[in-house]
Amino acid sequence: MKIATVVGARPQFIKAASVSRVLRNDHQEILIHTGQHYDTNMSDIFFDELHIPRPDFHLGIGSGRHGAQTGAILEKVEEVLIRETPDALLVYGDTNSTLAGALAASKLHIPVIHIEAGLRSFNRRMPEEINRVLTDHLSSCLSCPTETAVKNLKAEGITEGVSQDGDVMYDAFLYNLELAKERSTILQTLNLDPKSYILCTIHRAENTDDPARLTQILKALAKISTPVVLPLHPRTRKIVQELGLSSLLEKVKVLEPVGYLDMITLEAQSQKLLTDSGGVQKEAYFAAVPCITMRDETEWVETVDVGWNRLTGADEEKILEAVEKFSPPADRPGIFGDGQAAEHIVATLSKGLVR
C-alpha cells in the first residue's frame, strides 16, 4: 500500500516518526512537509538525532492567516496527490495542514486516515477544534488515542472505521526519552538539579493574544518561590515586550525555545509543569509529573479526570494555589495505551480498514 503522510509542524514529525518506523516495514510512505510552521531546529541534526525520515516533498507554505494558509496548503497537497496517486492519505492532530490535507484527499476520493481522532475541547472558538471536527468527518479510518475519543466520535454519529490504538505521542516519548538520557545536557548547561524547578510553557493564542490573561499568568509566575524555567517562543516574547510586562519575568529563567530531547528532559525532571499546550499536558502524564493547565478547558480530559492535571484558566490566584497545593494521587492509569500505538495502527491498516 502506498500512503502519503502530511505534516506541518515539528510535533507532527515526532509523532509521524513513530508510525513511519513501523509503516515502512511493509508499505511505501511519501512524506509531505507543508512548511506550516517554520522551525530553525528542523535541520539535518534534528532528523538524524531523532531518527526521523526526511520529507519527500517540502511545500514551503510558511505562516499566514488561517484561510490563506489552509488554501495554499490545500492547493499544493492536491498537486502532490495527483502526481503520486497514493492509496490513502494520513494526517495527524489538528493543524491547518491536517485539515487541508484531509480536504485535498477527500475531494480526490483518496481515503483519509486521521491519527489522534476524536479529541474535543468543545470550544469552537479554537481553530484546532474546527480542524479536528472537520477532519474526523472527512476520514475513513479514525485512530483514537483514548476511550473518551471513541465516545466523542460516537456522539457525532461516527462509528465506522474507528479504532482505539493508543497514543503515538506516548510511543515517541518513550523512544526519545531514552535518547535524551544519552544525549541531553540541558540540566548541566542551566545548572539545574532534578526536581528543583517548575517548567512553564505559554504559546496558545487564547493566552498570548489576550493582554488580561497573559498579565495574570505572568503575575503568577513572578510570585512563585520555586525557580521557574520558561522556554519562550519569540512571538510570545515580543508580545510581552510590547505590553510592557518584561519586569514580571525578572525572576524567571527565560530560555530560547529548546530542542525536543532537551524539552522532554526538562519535563521529566521538573517538580510541576505549568502549560497551555495540549502536547505538554500529555508528556507531563507520561513522565509522572503533576500538570497545571492554564486554560479553561482541555481536549485531554482524561488527565483531569484521573487527578494528574488541574485546570486553572489564566487566573493568578488559582495558578498560585495549584503550584502550592496540587498533588496528584498515587495511581496513574495507562489511559494512553501501551506505548505501541504505531504497531496497532499499522496492523489495523494492513487488515484493510481503509476503504
mmCIF file of N, CA and C in Angstrom, residues 6 66-67 69-75 77-78 81 89 91 95-113 130-131 134-139:
data_model
loop_
_atom_site.group_PDB
_atom_site.id
_atom_site.type_symbol
_atom_site.label_atom_id
_atom_site.label_comp_id
_atom_site.label_asym_id
_atom_site.label_seq_id
_atom_site.Cartn_x
_atom_site.Cartn_y
_atom_site.Cartn_z
ATOM 1 N N VAL A 6 0.890 13.735 5.521
ATOM 2 C CA VAL A 6 1.017 15.192 5.536
ATOM 3 C C VAL A 6 1.291 15.654 6.962
ATOM 4 N N HIS A 66 -5.354 32.102 8.719
ATOM 5 C CA HIS A 66 -5.887 30.740 8.616
ATOM 6 C C HIS A 66 -6.413 30.414 7.217
ATOM 7 N N GLY A 67 -7.221 31.288 6.648
ATOM 8 C CA GLY A 67 -7.815 30.989 5.348
ATOM 9 C C GLY A 67 -6.777 30.887 4.254
ATOM 10 N N GLN A 69 -3.522 30.399 4.542
ATOM 11 C CA GLN A 69 -2.605 29.293 4.767
ATOM 12 C C GLN A 69 -3.243 27.951 4.419
ATOM 13 N N THR A 70 -4.475 27.750 4.880
ATOM 14 C CA THR A 70 -5.156 26.491 4.596
ATOM 15 C C THR A 70 -5.372 26.316 3.102
ATOM 16 N N GLY A 71 -5.763 27.395 2.416
ATOM 17 C CA GLY A 71 -5.965 27.323 0.975
ATOM 18 C C GLY A 71 -4.696 27.011 0.211
ATOM 19 N N ALA A 72 -3.585 27.626 0.634
ATOM 20 C CA ALA A 72 -2.305 27.383 -0.041
ATOM 21 C C ALA A 72 -1.857 25.935 0.148
ATOM 22 N N ILE A 73 -2.035 25.414 1.365
ATOM 23 C CA ILE A 73 -1.663 24.016 1.622
ATOM 24 C C ILE A 73 -2.540 23.078 0.805
ATOM 25 N N LEU A 74 -3.827 23.354 0.767
ATOM 26 C CA LEU A 74 -4.767 22.538 0.004
ATOM 27 C C LEU A 74 -4.342 22.448 -1.462
ATOM 28 N N GLU A 75 -3.991 23.574 -2.043
ATOM 29 C CA GLU A 75 -3.599 23.596 -3.455
ATOM 30 C C GLU A 75 -2.341 22.770 -3.695
ATOM 31 N N VAL A 77 -0.870 20.406 -1.712
ATOM 32 C CA VAL A 77 -1.015 18.984 -1.397
ATOM 33 C C VAL A 77 -1.765 18.284 -2.520
ATOM 34 N N GLU A 78 -2.789 18.933 -3.053
ATOM 35 C CA GLU A 78 -3.550 18.340 -4.154
ATOM 36 C C GLU A 78 -2.637 18.023 -5.346
ATOM 37 N N LEU A 81 -0.716 14.872 -4.561
ATOM 38 C CA LEU A 81 -1.561 13.683 -4.576
ATOM 39 C C LEU A 81 -1.923 13.270 -6.002
ATOM 40 N N LEU A 89 -4.280 8.761 2.418
ATOM 41 C CA LEU A 89 -3.538 9.890 2.970
ATOM 42 C C LEU A 89 -3.671 9.875 4.480
ATOM 43 N N VAL A 91 -2.993 11.836 8.183
ATOM 44 C CA VAL A 91 -2.767 13.125 8.826
ATOM 45 C C VAL A 91 -2.797 12.950 10.342
ATOM 46 N N THR A 95 -3.845 20.639 13.082
ATOM 47 C CA THR A 95 -3.311 21.861 12.492
ATOM 48 C C THR A 95 -4.031 22.189 11.181
ATOM 49 N N ASN A 96 -3.729 23.366 10.622
ATOM 50 C CA ASN A 96 -4.271 23.708 9.308
ATOM 51 C C ASN A 96 -3.774 22.725 8.249
ATOM 52 N N SER A 97 -2.579 22.196 8.411
ATOM 53 C CA SER A 97 -2.058 21.183 7.488
ATOM 54 C C SER A 97 -2.905 19.921 7.543
ATOM 55 N N THR A 98 -3.363 19.571 8.739
ATOM 56 C CA THR A 98 -4.213 18.389 8.918
ATOM 57 C C THR A 98 -5.497 18.531 8.110
ATOM 58 N N LEU A 99 -6.181 19.647 8.293
ATOM 59 C CA LEU A 99 -7.453 19.860 7.609
ATOM 60 C C LEU A 99 -7.256 19.994 6.108
ATOM 61 N N ALA A 100 -6.261 20.761 5.690
ATOM 62 C CA ALA A 100 -6.044 20.957 4.254
ATOM 63 C C ALA A 100 -5.700 19.641 3.568
ATOM 64 N N GLY A 101 -4.869 18.817 4.210
ATOM 65 C CA GLY A 101 -4.541 17.514 3.639
ATOM 66 C C GLY A 101 -5.765 16.638 3.500
ATOM 67 N N ALA A 102 -6.609 16.632 4.539
ATOM 68 C CA ALA A 102 -7.828 15.819 4.505
ATOM 69 C C ALA A 102 -8.786 16.300 3.414
ATOM 70 N N LEU A 103 -8.914 17.605 3.269
ATOM 71 C CA LEU A 103 -9.781 18.158 2.220
ATOM 72 C C LEU A 103 -9.274 17.788 0.834
ATOM 73 N N ALA A 104 -7.967 17.942 0.621
ATOM 74 C CA ALA A 104 -7.395 17.631 -0.693
ATOM 75 C C ALA A 104 -7.634 16.174 -1.056
ATOM 76 N N ALA A 105 -7.389 15.270 -0.118
ATOM 77 C CA ALA A 105 -7.548 13.838 -0.382
ATOM 78 C C ALA A 105 -9.011 13.475 -0.615
ATOM 79 N N SER A 106 -9.898 13.983 0.236
ATOM 80 C CA SER A 106 -11.308 13.592 0.120
ATOM 81 C C SER A 106 -11.905 14.044 -1.199
ATOM 82 N N LYS A 107 -11.496 15.186 -1.718
ATOM 83 C CA LYS A 107 -12.017 15.673 -2.994
ATOM 84 C C LYS A 107 -11.468 14.875 -4.176
ATOM 85 N N LEU A 108 -10.352 14.170 -3.921
ATOM 86 C CA LEU A 108 -9.791 13.287 -4.957
ATOM 87 C C LEU A 108 -10.209 11.835 -4.718
ATOM 88 N N HIS A 109 -11.104 11.617 -3.767
ATOM 89 C CA HIS A 109 -11.608 10.282 -3.426
ATOM 90 C C HIS A 109 -10.502 9.356 -2.927
ATOM 91 N N ILE A 110 -9.543 9.953 -2.215
ATOM 92 C CA ILE A 110 -8.474 9.193 -1.572
ATOM 93 C C ILE A 110 -8.840 9.046 -0.096
ATOM 94 N N PRO A 111 -8.916 7.824 0.428
ATOM 95 C CA PRO A 111 -9.287 7.640 1.843
ATOM 96 C C PRO A 111 -8.340 8.374 2.780
ATOM 97 N N VAL A 112 -8.907 8.954 3.832
ATOM 98 C CA VAL A 112 -8.139 9.722 4.813
ATOM 99 C C VAL A 112 -8.015 8.930 6.106
ATOM 100 N N ILE A 113 -6.792 8.840 6.618
ATOM 101 C CA ILE A 113 -6.504 8.219 7.911
ATOM 102 C C ILE A 113 -6.189 9.351 8.885
ATOM 103 N N ILE A 130 -12.020 23.305 15.281
ATOM 104 C CA ILE A 130 -12.641 23.258 13.956
ATOM 105 C C ILE A 130 -11.894 22.262 13.067
ATOM 106 N N ASN A 131 -10.569 22.323 13.101
ATOM 107 C CA ASN A 131 -9.766 21.427 12.267
ATOM 108 C C ASN A 131 -10.006 19.964 12.607
ATOM 109 N N LEU A 134 -13.764 18.737 11.584
ATOM 110 C CA LEU A 134 -13.931 18.577 10.141
ATOM 111 C C LEU A 134 -13.100 17.412 9.617
ATOM 112 N N THR A 135 -11.878 17.270 10.099
ATOM 113 C CA THR A 135 -11.026 16.171 9.642
ATOM 114 C C THR A 135 -11.640 14.824 10.003
ATOM 115 N N ASP A 136 -12.182 14.703 11.205
ATOM 116 C CA ASP A 136 -12.822 13.444 11.599
ATOM 117 C C ASP A 136 -13.978 13.084 10.668
ATOM 118 N N HIS A 137 -14.749 14.087 10.271
ATOM 119 C CA HIS A 137 -15.916 13.807 9.435
ATOM 120 C C HIS A 137 -15.532 13.573 7.968
ATOM 121 N N LEU A 138 -14.281 13.829 7.627
ATOM 122 C CA LEU A 138 -13.787 13.540 6.278
ATOM 123 C C LEU A 138 -13.057 12.202 6.206
ATOM 124 N N SER A 139 -12.806 11.592 7.360
ATOM 125 C CA SER A 139 -11.897 10.443 7.406
ATOM 126 C C SER A 139 -12.617 9.107 7.265
#
